[in-house]
Amino acid sequence: MSVLNAKEPHHILKFKCKQCGHCCDSTYIQLAPFDIKNICDTLDISTQKFHEKYSMFNSSDNIPRCYLRNRPRCPFKENKLCTIYNNRPLRCRLFPLGRVYPEDLNESSFLILPEEKCIGFDTGKKIKISEFLEQQNVNSLDKLSEEWNHFLITLKDNPTIEKQEFKQSFKETFYGFENKDASLKEFMEELYQKWNIINQIYQIRV
Ligand code: SF4
Ligand code: SF4
């Protein structure tokens, strides 16, 4: 497994996706609220509908995390291709790279995933990481993702997140929002503001 520093966008990757579709059914795809909004907008469905059909949750570290329900098969894959390609989650855009956010909130870095069954490694042209990210249209979501992951890291210090009621509020705020017409940046800011208000009320009550 190779770890690359994200500050080295000149780093070369030798990779070309062969569109075999294997990674779509074998990778854990964690979804940020903006990923969910993008998919709901594309399919014109509510977040409630989205969760009924497409998501699953894991709260093993006390912070509810939302994942695409892509086992045994991603519901958005048809004939090995992605039917929501232009609005696919950030995790899908990054593959075969993955973002790592260090706990100390310092720089982020990339991790090359050793996906044994990926036939795209060591094929195709050599490409700079920066070019790969541009091709995958990652940059527009990258900043939002960094903020979101840093926010999740800071939550680990909040003892109230262990309480069931708090977890439920967290899920409703960040994963059960009402879909509105707003830029992704505005949308995320609104969610953080809402959470701050809930958090303050909760701190007063406990
Ligand atoms: S497993 Fe590799 S080659 Fe196959 S679709 Fe995924 S990224 Fe492309
Ligand atoms: S959303 Fe698209 S790219 Fe992502 S796993 Fe599903 S089919 Fe693959």
mmCIF file with all atom_site columns, C-alpha atoms and ligand atoms in Angstrom:
data_model
loop_
_atom_site.group_PDB
_atom_site.id
_atom_site.type_symbol
_atom_site.label_atom_id
_atom_site.label_alt_id
_atom_site.label_comp_id
_atom_site.label_asym_id
_atom_site.label_entity_id
_atom_site.label_seq_id
_atom_site.pdbx_PDB_ins_code
_atom_site.Cartn_x
_atom_site.Cartn_y
_atom_site.Cartn_z
_atom_site.occupancy
_atom_site.B_iso_or_equiv
_atom_site.pdbx_formal_charge
_atom_site.auth_seq_id
_atom_site.auth_comp_id
_atom_site.auth_asym_id
_atom_site.auth_atom_id
_atom_site.pdbx_PDB_model_num
ATOM   1   C  CA  . MET A 1 1   ? 0.000   0.000  0.000   1.00 0.00 ? 1   MET A CA  1
ATOM   2   C  CA  . SER A 1 2   ? 1.477   3.371  -0.949  1.00 0.00 ? 2   SER A CA  1
ATOM   3   C  CA  . VAL A 1 3   ? 0.651   6.579  0.843   1.00 0.00 ? 3   VAL A CA  1
ATOM   4   C  CA  . LEU A 1 4   ? 1.001   9.733  -1.183  1.00 0.00 ? 4   LEU A CA  1
ATOM   5   C  CA  . ASN A 1 5   ? 1.076   13.207 0.176   1.00 0.00 ? 5   ASN A CA  1
ATOM   6   C  CA  . ALA A 1 6   ? -1.721  15.287 -1.287  1.00 0.00 ? 6   ALA A CA  1
ATOM   7   C  CA  . LYS A 1 7   ? 0.687   18.194 -1.359  1.00 0.00 ? 7   LYS A CA  1
ATOM   8   C  CA  . GLU A 1 8   ? 2.451   16.382 -4.165  1.00 0.00 ? 8   GLU A CA  1
ATOM   9   C  CA  . PRO A 1 9   ? -0.037  16.698 -7.018  1.00 0.00 ? 9   PRO A CA  1
ATOM   10  C  CA  . HIS A 1 10  ? 2.793   16.030 -9.479  1.00 0.00 ? 10  HIS A CA  1
ATOM   11  C  CA  . HIS A 1 11  ? 2.995   12.443 -8.236  1.00 0.00 ? 11  HIS A CA  1
ATOM   12  C  CA  . ILE A 1 12  ? 2.467   10.022 -11.097 1.00 0.00 ? 12  ILE A CA  1
ATOM   13  C  CA  . LEU A 1 13  ? -0.213  7.385  -11.202 1.00 0.00 ? 13  LEU A CA  1
ATOM   14  C  CA  . LYS A 1 14  ? -0.305  4.663  -13.826 1.00 0.00 ? 14  LYS A CA  1
ATOM   15  C  CA  . PHE A 1 15  ? -3.933  3.831  -14.037 1.00 0.00 ? 15  PHE A CA  1
ATOM   16  C  CA  . LYS A 1 16  ? -6.802  3.574  -16.449 1.00 0.00 ? 16  LYS A CA  1
ATOM   17  C  CA  . CYS A 1 17  ? -10.259 2.448  -15.452 1.00 0.00 ? 17  CYS A CA  1
ATOM   18  C  CA  . LYS A 1 18  ? -11.322 -0.537 -17.570 1.00 0.00 ? 18  LYS A CA  1
ATOM   19  C  CA  . GLN A 1 19  ? -14.954 -0.087 -16.565 1.00 0.00 ? 19  GLN A CA  1
ATOM   20  C  CA  . CYS A 1 20  ? -15.263 -3.621 -15.268 1.00 0.00 ? 20  CYS A CA  1
ATOM   21  C  CA  . GLY A 1 21  ? -17.556 -2.357 -12.490 1.00 0.00 ? 21  GLY A CA  1
ATOM   22  C  CA  . HIS A 1 22  ? -15.985 -4.524 -9.795  1.00 0.00 ? 22  HIS A CA  1
ATOM   23  C  CA  . CYS A 1 23  ? -15.119 -1.680 -7.382  1.00 0.00 ? 23  CYS A CA  1
ATOM   24  C  CA  . CYS A 1 24  ? -18.738 -0.461 -7.399  1.00 0.00 ? 24  CYS A CA  1
ATOM   25  C  CA  . ASP A 1 25  ? -19.821 -3.570 -5.525  1.00 0.00 ? 25  ASP A CA  1
ATOM   26  C  CA  . SER A 1 26  ? -16.764 -4.127 -3.370  1.00 0.00 ? 26  SER A CA  1
ATOM   27  C  CA  . THR A 1 27  ? -15.790 -0.738 -1.926  1.00 0.00 ? 27  THR A CA  1
ATOM   28  C  CA  . TYR A 1 28  ? -17.270 0.873  1.177   1.00 0.00 ? 28  TYR A CA  1
ATOM   29  C  CA  . ILE A 1 29  ? -18.626 4.166  -0.087  1.00 0.00 ? 29  ILE A CA  1
ATOM   30  C  CA  . GLN A 1 30  ? -19.153 6.590  2.721   1.00 0.00 ? 30  GLN A CA  1
ATOM   31  C  CA  . LEU A 1 31  ? -21.524 9.408  1.849   1.00 0.00 ? 31  LEU A CA  1
ATOM   32  C  CA  . ALA A 1 32  ? -21.296 12.995 3.011   1.00 0.00 ? 32  ALA A CA  1
ATOM   33  C  CA  . PRO A 1 33  ? -24.487 15.089 3.079   1.00 0.00 ? 33  PRO A CA  1
ATOM   34  C  CA  . PHE A 1 34  ? -23.506 16.757 -0.200  1.00 0.00 ? 34  PHE A CA  1
ATOM   35  C  CA  . ASP A 1 35  ? -23.216 13.330 -1.857  1.00 0.00 ? 35  ASP A CA  1
ATOM   36  C  CA  . ILE A 1 36  ? -26.725 12.480 -0.680  1.00 0.00 ? 36  ILE A CA  1
ATOM   37  C  CA  . LYS A 1 37  ? -28.053 15.828 -1.882  1.00 0.00 ? 37  LYS A CA  1
ATOM   38  C  CA  . ASN A 1 38  ? -26.452 15.328 -5.290  1.00 0.00 ? 38  ASN A CA  1
ATOM   39  C  CA  . ILE A 1 39  ? -28.046 11.913 -5.711  1.00 0.00 ? 39  ILE A CA  1
ATOM   40  C  CA  . CYS A 1 40  ? -31.455 13.054 -4.417  1.00 0.00 ? 40  CYS A CA  1
ATOM   41  C  CA  . ASP A 1 41  ? -31.364 16.010 -6.820  1.00 0.00 ? 41  ASP A CA  1
ATOM   42  C  CA  . THR A 1 42  ? -30.446 13.725 -9.715  1.00 0.00 ? 42  THR A CA  1
ATOM   43  C  CA  . LEU A 1 43  ? -33.189 11.213 -8.978  1.00 0.00 ? 43  LEU A CA  1
ATOM   44  C  CA  . ASP A 1 44  ? -35.633 13.873 -7.752  1.00 0.00 ? 44  ASP A CA  1
ATOM   45  C  CA  . ILE A 1 45  ? -36.372 11.946 -4.568  1.00 0.00 ? 45  ILE A CA  1
ATOM   46  C  CA  . SER A 1 46  ? -36.547 12.867 -0.873  1.00 0.00 ? 46  SER A CA  1
ATOM   47  C  CA  . THR A 1 47  ? -33.842 11.895 1.576   1.00 0.00 ? 47  THR A CA  1
ATOM   48  C  CA  . GLN A 1 48  ? -36.376 9.554  3.198   1.00 0.00 ? 48  GLN A CA  1
ATOM   49  C  CA  . LYS A 1 49  ? -36.809 7.682  -0.076  1.00 0.00 ? 49  LYS A CA  1
ATOM   50  C  CA  . PHE A 1 50  ? -33.071 7.679  -0.566  1.00 0.00 ? 50  PHE A CA  1
ATOM   51  C  CA  . HIS A 1 51  ? -32.422 6.012  2.777   1.00 0.00 ? 51  HIS A CA  1
ATOM   52  C  CA  . GLU A 1 52  ? -35.212 3.470  2.278   1.00 0.00 ? 52  GLU A CA  1
ATOM   53  C  CA  . LYS A 1 53  ? -33.611 2.234  -0.918  1.00 0.00 ? 53  LYS A CA  1
ATOM   54  C  CA  . TYR A 1 54  ? -29.966 3.166  -1.064  1.00 0.00 ? 54  TYR A CA  1
ATOM   55  C  CA  . SER A 1 55  ? -28.226 3.730  2.255   1.00 0.00 ? 55  SER A CA  1
ATOM   56  C  CA  . MET A 1 56  ? -27.040 1.956  5.377   1.00 0.00 ? 56  MET A CA  1
ATOM   57  C  CA  . PHE A 1 57  ? -25.598 3.325  8.613   1.00 0.00 ? 57  PHE A CA  1
ATOM   58  C  CA  . ASN A 1 58  ? -22.742 2.495  10.905  1.00 0.00 ? 58  ASN A CA  1
ATOM   59  C  CA  . SER A 1 59  ? -22.136 4.208  14.259  1.00 0.00 ? 59  SER A CA  1
ATOM   60  C  CA  . SER A 1 60  ? -19.303 2.055  15.542  1.00 0.00 ? 60  SER A CA  1
ATOM   61  C  CA  . ASP A 1 61  ? -17.299 5.115  16.676  1.00 0.00 ? 61  ASP A CA  1
ATOM   62  C  CA  . ASN A 1 62  ? -20.486 6.795  18.026  1.00 0.00 ? 62  ASN A CA  1
ATOM   63  C  CA  . ILE A 1 63  ? -20.729 9.081  15.023  1.00 0.00 ? 63  ILE A CA  1
ATOM   64  C  CA  . PRO A 1 64  ? -23.452 7.989  12.618  1.00 0.00 ? 64  PRO A CA  1
ATOM   65  C  CA  . ARG A 1 65  ? -21.956 7.468  9.193   1.00 0.00 ? 65  ARG A CA  1
ATOM   66  C  CA  . CYS A 1 66  ? -23.933 6.880  6.073   1.00 0.00 ? 66  CYS A CA  1
ATOM   67  C  CA  . TYR A 1 67  ? -22.874 4.414  3.366   1.00 0.00 ? 67  TYR A CA  1
ATOM   68  C  CA  . LEU A 1 68  ? -24.148 3.487  -0.033  1.00 0.00 ? 68  LEU A CA  1
ATOM   69  C  CA  . ARG A 1 69  ? -25.980 0.152  0.115   1.00 0.00 ? 69  ARG A CA  1
ATOM   70  C  CA  . ASN A 1 70  ? -23.883 -1.325 -2.675  1.00 0.00 ? 70  ASN A CA  1
ATOM   71  C  CA  . ARG A 1 71  ? -23.770 -4.985 -1.602  1.00 0.00 ? 71  ARG A CA  1
ATOM   72  C  CA  . PRO A 1 72  ? -24.161 -7.299 -3.397  1.00 0.00 ? 72  PRO A CA  1
ATOM   73  C  CA  . ARG A 1 73  ? -24.449 -4.747 -6.189  1.00 0.00 ? 73  ARG A CA  1
ATOM   74  C  CA  . CYS A 1 74  ? -24.576 -0.982 -6.432  1.00 0.00 ? 74  CYS A CA  1
ATOM   75  C  CA  . PRO A 1 75  ? -28.161 -0.014 -7.309  1.00 0.00 ? 75  PRO A CA  1
ATOM   76  C  CA  . PHE A 1 76  ? -26.838 2.683  -9.653  1.00 0.00 ? 76  PHE A CA  1
ATOM   77  C  CA  . LYS A 1 77  ? -24.801 0.320  -11.783 1.00 0.00 ? 77  LYS A CA  1
ATOM   78  C  CA  . GLU A 1 78  ? -26.246 -0.777 -15.085 1.00 0.00 ? 78  GLU A CA  1
ATOM   79  C  CA  . ASN A 1 79  ? -24.304 -2.778 -17.655 1.00 0.00 ? 79  ASN A CA  1
ATOM   80  C  CA  . LYS A 1 80  ? -21.179 -2.110 -15.566 1.00 0.00 ? 80  LYS A CA  1
ATOM   81  C  CA  . LEU A 1 81  ? -21.661 1.660  -15.904 1.00 0.00 ? 81  LEU A CA  1
ATOM   82  C  CA  . CYS A 1 82  ? -22.758 4.294  -13.408 1.00 0.00 ? 82  CYS A CA  1
ATOM   83  C  CA  . THR A 1 83  ? -26.207 5.737  -14.109 1.00 0.00 ? 83  THR A CA  1
ATOM   84  C  CA  . ILE A 1 84  ? -25.529 8.772  -11.920 1.00 0.00 ? 84  ILE A CA  1
ATOM   85  C  CA  . TYR A 1 85  ? -22.004 9.317  -13.173 1.00 0.00 ? 85  TYR A CA  1
ATOM   86  C  CA  . ASN A 1 86  ? -22.030 13.126 -13.220 1.00 0.00 ? 86  ASN A CA  1
ATOM   87  C  CA  . ASN A 1 87  ? -23.322 13.234 -9.661  1.00 0.00 ? 87  ASN A CA  1
ATOM   88  C  CA  . ARG A 1 88  ? -21.666 10.136 -8.252  1.00 0.00 ? 88  ARG A CA  1
ATOM   89  C  CA  . PRO A 1 89  ? -20.302 10.334 -4.711  1.00 0.00 ? 89  PRO A CA  1
ATOM   90  C  CA  . LEU A 1 90  ? -16.866 11.773 -4.074  1.00 0.00 ? 90  LEU A CA  1
ATOM   91  C  CA  . ARG A 1 91  ? -15.596 8.376  -2.937  1.00 0.00 ? 91  ARG A CA  1
ATOM   92  C  CA  . CYS A 1 92  ? -16.463 6.938  -6.346  1.00 0.00 ? 92  CYS A CA  1
ATOM   93  C  CA  . ARG A 1 93  ? -14.738 9.822  -8.136  1.00 0.00 ? 93  ARG A CA  1
ATOM   94  C  CA  . LEU A 1 94  ? -11.554 9.338  -6.151  1.00 0.00 ? 94  LEU A CA  1
ATOM   95  C  CA  . PHE A 1 95  ? -11.196 5.607  -6.705  1.00 0.00 ? 95  PHE A CA  1
ATOM   96  C  CA  . PRO A 1 96  ? -8.530  4.103  -6.853  1.00 0.00 ? 96  PRO A CA  1
ATOM   97  C  CA  . LEU A 1 97  ? -7.353  6.888  -4.551  1.00 0.00 ? 97  LEU A CA  1
ATOM   98  C  CA  . GLY A 1 98  ? -8.834  7.494  -1.151  1.00 0.00 ? 98  GLY A CA  1
ATOM   99  C  CA  . ARG A 1 99  ? -8.585  10.529 1.067   1.00 0.00 ? 99  ARG A CA  1
ATOM   100 C  CA  . VAL A 1 100 ? -7.166  10.173 4.553   1.00 0.00 ? 100 VAL A CA  1
ATOM   101 C  CA  . TYR A 1 101 ? -7.829  12.884 7.123   1.00 0.00 ? 101 TYR A CA  1
ATOM   102 C  CA  . PRO A 1 102 ? -5.349  12.766 9.992   1.00 0.00 ? 102 PRO A CA  1
ATOM   103 C  CA  . GLU A 1 103 ? -6.790  13.106 13.488  1.00 0.00 ? 103 GLU A CA  1
ATOM   104 C  CA  . ASP A 1 104 ? -4.641  16.123 14.229  1.00 0.00 ? 104 ASP A CA  1
ATOM   105 C  CA  . LEU A 1 105 ? -6.477  18.091 11.529  1.00 0.00 ? 105 LEU A CA  1
ATOM   106 C  CA  . ASN A 1 106 ? -3.268  18.730 9.681   1.00 0.00 ? 106 ASN A CA  1
ATOM   107 C  CA  . GLU A 1 107 ? -2.849  18.182 5.990   1.00 0.00 ? 107 GLU A CA  1
ATOM   108 C  CA  . SER A 1 108 ? -4.796  15.509 4.255   1.00 0.00 ? 108 SER A CA  1
ATOM   109 C  CA  . SER A 1 109 ? -3.125  12.855 2.183   1.00 0.00 ? 109 SER A CA  1
ATOM   110 C  CA  . PHE A 1 110 ? -3.995  10.332 -0.467  1.00 0.00 ? 110 PHE A CA  1
ATOM   111 C  CA  . LEU A 1 111 ? -3.860  6.644  -0.038  1.00 0.00 ? 111 LEU A CA  1
ATOM   112 C  CA  . ILE A 1 112 ? -3.583  4.350  -3.026  1.00 0.00 ? 112 ILE A CA  1
ATOM   113 C  CA  . LEU A 1 113 ? -5.920  1.495  -2.411  1.00 0.00 ? 113 LEU A CA  1
ATOM   114 C  CA  . PRO A 1 114 ? -4.473  -1.933 -3.148  1.00 0.00 ? 114 PRO A CA  1
ATOM   115 C  CA  . GLU A 1 115 ? -7.621  -3.187 -4.811  1.00 0.00 ? 115 GLU A CA  1
ATOM   116 C  CA  . GLU A 1 116 ? -6.428  -6.608 -5.909  1.00 0.00 ? 116 GLU A CA  1
ATOM   117 C  CA  . LYS A 1 117 ? -9.218  -7.150 -8.367  1.00 0.00 ? 117 LYS A CA  1
ATOM   118 C  CA  . CYS A 1 118 ? -8.850  -3.746 -10.004 1.00 0.00 ? 118 CYS A CA  1
ATOM   119 C  CA  . ILE A 1 119 ? -7.511  -4.376 -13.471 1.00 0.00 ? 119 ILE A CA  1
ATOM   120 C  CA  . GLY A 1 120 ? -6.809  -0.687 -14.068 1.00 0.00 ? 120 GLY A CA  1
ATOM   121 C  CA  . PHE A 1 121 ? -3.541  -0.487 -12.135 1.00 0.00 ? 121 PHE A CA  1
ATOM   122 C  CA  . ASP A 1 122 ? -0.389  -0.364 -14.202 1.00 0.00 ? 122 ASP A CA  1
ATOM   123 C  CA  . THR A 1 123 ? -2.336  0.159  -17.400 1.00 0.00 ? 123 THR A CA  1
ATOM   124 C  CA  . GLY A 1 124 ? -2.940  3.222  -19.532 1.00 0.00 ? 124 GLY A CA  1
ATOM   125 C  CA  . LYS A 1 125 ? -0.918  6.383  -19.618 1.00 0.00 ? 125 LYS A CA  1
ATOM   126 C  CA  . LYS A 1 126 ? 0.990   7.809  -16.710 1.00 0.00 ? 126 LYS A CA  1
ATOM   127 C  CA  . ILE A 1 127 ? -0.945  10.668 -15.266 1.00 0.00 ? 127 ILE A CA  1
ATOM   128 C  CA  . LYS A 1 128 ? -0.287  13.261 -12.583 1.00 0.00 ? 128 LYS A CA  1
ATOM   129 C  CA  . ILE A 1 129 ? -2.549  13.035 -9.558  1.00 0.00 ? 129 ILE A CA  1
ATOM   130 C  CA  . SER A 1 130 ? -3.619  16.618 -10.159 1.00 0.00 ? 130 SER A CA  1
ATOM   131 C  CA  . GLU A 1 131 ? -4.741  15.714 -13.695 1.00 0.00 ? 131 GLU A CA  1
ATOM   132 C  CA  . PHE A 1 132 ? -6.548  12.628 -12.488 1.00 0.00 ? 132 PHE A CA  1
ATOM   133 C  CA  . LEU A 1 133 ? -8.450  14.693 -9.916  1.00 0.00 ? 133 LEU A CA  1
ATOM   134 C  CA  . GLU A 1 134 ? -9.388  17.236 -12.536 1.00 0.00 ? 134 GLU A CA  1
ATOM   135 C  CA  . GLN A 1 135 ? -10.642 14.527 -14.906 1.00 0.00 ? 135 GLN A CA  1
ATOM   136 C  CA  . GLN A 1 136 ? -12.798 13.069 -12.143 1.00 0.00 ? 136 GLN A CA  1
ATOM   137 C  CA  . ASN A 1 137 ? -14.156 16.500 -11.212 1.00 0.00 ? 137 ASN A CA  1
ATOM   138 C  CA  . VAL A 1 138 ? -13.035 15.944 -7.656  1.00 0.00 ? 138 VAL A CA  1
ATOM   139 C  CA  . ASN A 1 139 ? -11.854 19.438 -6.895  1.00 0.00 ? 139 ASN A CA  1
ATOM   140 C  CA  . SER A 1 140 ? -15.317 20.982 -6.580  1.00 0.00 ? 140 SER A CA  1
ATOM   141 C  CA  . LEU A 1 141 ? -16.162 18.610 -3.722  1.00 0.00 ? 141 LEU A CA  1
ATOM   142 C  CA  . ASP A 1 142 ? -12.761 18.296 -2.136  1.00 0.00 ? 142 ASP A CA  1
ATOM   143 C  CA  . LYS A 1 143 ? -12.929 21.376 0.068   1.00 0.00 ? 143 LYS A CA  1
ATOM   144 C  CA  . LEU A 1 144 ? -16.417 20.471 1.275   1.00 0.00 ? 144 LEU A CA  1
ATOM   145 C  CA  . SER A 1 145 ? -15.204 16.984 2.037   1.00 0.00 ? 145 SER A CA  1
ATOM   146 C  CA  . GLU A 1 146 ? -12.251 18.257 4.018   1.00 0.00 ? 146 GLU A CA  1
ATOM   147 C  CA  . GLU A 1 147 ? -14.515 20.495 6.114   1.00 0.00 ? 147 GLU A CA  1
ATOM   148 C  CA  . TRP A 1 148 ? -16.963 17.657 6.653   1.00 0.00 ? 148 TRP A CA  1
ATOM   149 C  CA  . ASN A 1 149 ? -14.281 15.193 7.751   1.00 0.00 ? 149 ASN A CA  1
ATOM   150 C  CA  . HIS A 1 150 ? -12.643 17.720 10.047  1.00 0.00 ? 150 HIS A CA  1
ATOM   151 C  CA  . PHE A 1 151 ? -16.047 18.373 11.557  1.00 0.00 ? 151 PHE A CA  1
ATOM   152 C  CA  . LEU A 1 152 ? -16.496 14.628 12.169  1.00 0.00 ? 152 LEU A CA  1
ATOM   153 C  CA  . ILE A 1 153 ? -13.076 14.455 13.808  1.00 0.00 ? 153 ILE A CA  1
ATOM   154 C  CA  . THR A 1 154 ? -13.909 17.321 16.203  1.00 0.00 ? 154 THR A CA  1
ATOM   155 C  CA  . LEU A 1 155 ? -17.142 15.532 17.143  1.00 0.00 ? 155 LEU A CA  1
ATOM   156 C  CA  . LYS A 1 156 ? -15.137 12.730 18.699  1.00 0.00 ? 156 LYS A CA  1
ATOM   157 C  CA  . ASP A 1 157 ? -14.341 15.075 21.594  1.00 0.00 ? 157 ASP A CA  1
ATOM   158 C  CA  . ASN A 1 158 ? -18.009 15.739 22.229  1.00 0.00 ? 158 ASN A CA  1
ATOM   159 C  CA  . PRO A 1 159 ? -19.137 13.275 24.932  1.00 0.00 ? 159 PRO A CA  1
ATOM   160 C  CA  . THR A 1 160 ? -22.815 13.948 24.261  1.00 0.00 ? 160 THR A CA  1
ATOM   161 C  CA  . ILE A 1 161 ? -22.590 12.277 20.860  1.00 0.00 ? 161 ILE A CA  1
ATOM   162 C  CA  . GLU A 1 162 ? -22.684 8.967  22.731  1.00 0.00 ? 162 GLU A CA  1
ATOM   163 C  CA  . LYS A 1 163 ? -26.265 9.641  23.749  1.00 0.00 ? 163 LYS A CA  1
ATOM   164 C  CA  . GLN A 1 164 ? -28.934 8.078  21.580  1.00 0.00 ? 164 GLN A CA  1
ATOM   165 C  CA  . GLU A 1 165 ? -30.998 11.275 21.330  1.00 0.00 ? 165 GLU A CA  1
ATOM   166 C  CA  . PHE A 1 166 ? -27.983 13.211 20.143  1.00 0.00 ? 166 PHE A CA  1
ATOM   167 C  CA  . LYS A 1 167 ? -27.141 10.620 17.506  1.00 0.00 ? 167 LYS A CA  1
ATOM   168 C  CA  . GLN A 1 168 ? -30.712 10.754 16.259  1.00 0.00 ? 168 GLN A CA  1
ATOM   169 C  CA  . SER A 1 169 ? -30.541 14.566 15.950  1.00 0.00 ? 169 SER A CA  1
ATOM   170 C  CA  . PHE A 1 170 ? -27.264 14.212 14.110  1.00 0.00 ? 170 PHE A CA  1
ATOM   171 C  CA  . LYS A 1 171 ? -28.778 11.772 11.622  1.00 0.00 ? 171 LYS A CA  1
ATOM   172 C  CA  . GLU A 1 172 ? -31.834 13.938 11.060  1.00 0.00 ? 172 GLU A CA  1
ATOM   173 C  CA  . THR A 1 173 ? -29.743 17.072 10.555  1.00 0.00 ? 173 THR A CA  1
ATOM   174 C  CA  . PHE A 1 174 ? -27.057 15.741 8.253   1.00 0.00 ? 174 PHE A CA  1
ATOM   175 C  CA  . TYR A 1 175 ? -28.708 12.832 6.504   1.00 0.00 ? 175 TYR A CA  1
ATOM   176 C  CA  . GLY A 1 176 ? -32.446 13.525 6.730   1.00 0.00 ? 176 GLY A CA  1
ATOM   177 C  CA  . PHE A 1 177 ? -32.535 17.123 5.529   1.00 0.00 ? 177 PHE A CA  1
ATOM   178 C  CA  . GLU A 1 178 ? -35.222 18.573 3.311   1.00 0.00 ? 178 GLU A CA  1
ATOM   179 C  CA  . ASN A 1 179 ? -33.852 19.048 -0.126  1.00 0.00 ? 179 ASN A CA  1
ATOM   180 C  CA  . LYS A 1 180 ? -33.679 22.665 -1.206  1.00 0.00 ? 180 LYS A CA  1
ATOM   181 C  CA  . ASP A 1 181 ? -32.380 24.567 -4.163  1.00 0.00 ? 181 ASP A CA  1
ATOM   182 C  CA  . ALA A 1 182 ? -29.005 25.823 -2.948  1.00 0.00 ? 182 ALA A CA  1
ATOM   183 C  CA  . SER A 1 183 ? -25.376 25.557 -3.877  1.00 0.00 ? 183 SER A CA  1
ATOM   184 C  CA  . LEU A 1 184 ? -23.592 22.711 -2.119  1.00 0.00 ? 184 LEU A CA  1
ATOM   185 C  CA  . LYS A 1 185 ? -21.535 25.223 -0.152  1.00 0.00 ? 185 LYS A CA  1
ATOM   186 C  CA  . GLU A 1 186 ? -24.629 27.092 1.077   1.00 0.00 ? 186 GLU A CA  1
ATOM   187 C  CA  . PHE A 1 187 ? -26.344 23.798 1.774   1.00 0.00 ? 187 PHE A CA  1
ATOM   188 C  CA  . MET A 1 188 ? -23.500 22.537 3.975   1.00 0.00 ? 188 MET A CA  1
ATOM   189 C  CA  . GLU A 1 189 ? -23.241 25.864 5.817   1.00 0.00 ? 189 GLU A CA  1
ATOM   190 C  CA  . GLU A 1 190 ? -26.938 25.685 6.599   1.00 0.00 ? 190 GLU A CA  1
ATOM   191 C  CA  . LEU A 1 191 ? -26.575 22.177 8.036   1.00 0.00 ? 191 LEU A CA  1
ATOM   192 C  CA  . TYR A 1 192 ? -23.637 23.204 10.246  1.00 0.00 ? 192 TYR A CA  1
ATOM   193 C  CA  . GLN A 1 193 ? -25.609 26.211 11.508  1.00 0.00 ? 193 GLN A CA  1
ATOM   194 C  CA  . LYS A 1 194 ? -28.593 24.036 12.303  1.00 0.00 ? 194 LYS A CA  1
ATOM   195 C  CA  . TRP A 1 195 ? -26.375 21.578 14.123  1.00 0.00 ? 195 TRP A CA  1
ATOM   196 C  CA  . ASN A 1 196 ? -24.769 24.370 16.179  1.00 0.00 ? 196 ASN A CA  1
ATOM   197 C  CA  . ILE A 1 197 ? -28.188 25.473 17.368  1.00 0.00 ? 197 ILE A CA  1
ATOM   198 C  CA  . ILE A 1 198 ? -29.214 21.901 18.287  1.00 0.00 ? 198 ILE A CA  1
ATOM   199 C  CA  . ASN A 1 199 ? -25.882 21.404 20.026  1.00 0.00 ? 199 ASN A CA  1
ATOM   200 C  CA  . GLN A 1 200 ? -26.272 24.568 22.106  1.00 0.00 ? 200 GLN A CA  1
ATOM   201 C  CA  . ILE A 1 201 ? -29.804 23.656 23.182  1.00 0.00 ? 201 ILE A CA  1
ATOM   202 C  CA  . TYR A 1 202 ? -28.655 20.165 24.071  1.00 0.00 ? 202 TYR A CA  1
ATOM   203 C  CA  . GLN A 1 203 ? -25.686 21.445 26.112  1.00 0.00 ? 203 GLN A CA  1
ATOM   204 C  CA  . ILE A 1 204 ? -28.036 23.616 28.157  1.00 0.00 ? 204 ILE A CA  1
ATOM   205 C  CA  . ARG A 1 205 ? -30.387 20.686 28.805  1.00 0.00 ? 205 ARG A CA  1
ATOM   206 C  CA  . VAL A 1 206 ? -27.812 18.130 29.960  1.00 0.00 ? 206 VAL A CA  1
HETATM 207 S  S1  . SF4 B 2 .   ? -12.238 -2.122 -10.447 1.00 0.00 ? 1   SF4 B S1  1
HETATM 208 FE FE1 . SF4 B 2 .   ? -10.738 -0.743 -11.364 1.00 0.00 ? 1   SF4 B FE1 1
HETATM 209 S  S2  . SF4 B 2 .   ? -10.917 -1.059 -13.565 1.00 0.00 ? 1   SF4 B S2  1
HETATM 210 FE FE2 . SF4 B 2 .   ? -12.745 -1.949 -12.638 1.00 0.00 ? 1   SF4 B FE2 1
HETATM 211 S  S3  . SF4 B 2 .   ? -14.285 -0.288 -12.705 1.00 0.00 ? 1   SF4 B S3  1
HETATM 212 FE FE3 . SF4 B 2 .   ? -13.248 -0.150 -10.733 1.00 0.00 ? 1   SF4 B FE3 1
HETATM 213 S  S4  . SF4 B 2 .   ? -11.584 1.316  -11.029 1.00 0.00 ? 1   SF4 B S4  1
HETATM 214 FE FE4 . SF4 B 2 .   ? -12.268 0.644  -13.067 1.00 0.00 ? 1   SF4 B FE4 1
HETATM 215 S  S1  . SF4 B 2 .   ? -22.593 5.273  -7.517  1.00 0.00 ? 2   SF4 B S1  1
HETATM 216 FE FE1 . SF4 B 2 .   ? -21.845 4.802  -9.559  1.00 0.00 ? 2   SF4 B FE1 1
HETATM 217 S  S2  . SF4 B 2 .   ? -19.607 4.878  -9.409  1.00 0.00 ? 2   SF4 B S2  1
HETATM 218 FE FE2 . SF4 B 2 .   ? -20.416 4.758  -7.344  1.00 0.00 ? 2   SF4 B FE2 1
HETATM 219 S  S3  . SF4 B 2 .   ? -20.452 2.603  -6.813  1.00 0.00 ? 2   SF4 B S3  1
HETATM 220 FE FE3 . SF4 B 2 .   ? -22.451 3.054  -7.684  1.00 0.00 ? 2   SF4 B FE3 1
HETATM 221 S  S4  . SF4 B 2 .   ? -22.310 2.645  -9.869  1.00 0.00 ? 2   SF4 B S4  1
HETATM 222 FE FE4 . SF4 B 2 .   ? -20.224 2.761  -9.042  1.00 0.00 ? 2   SF4 B FE4 1
#
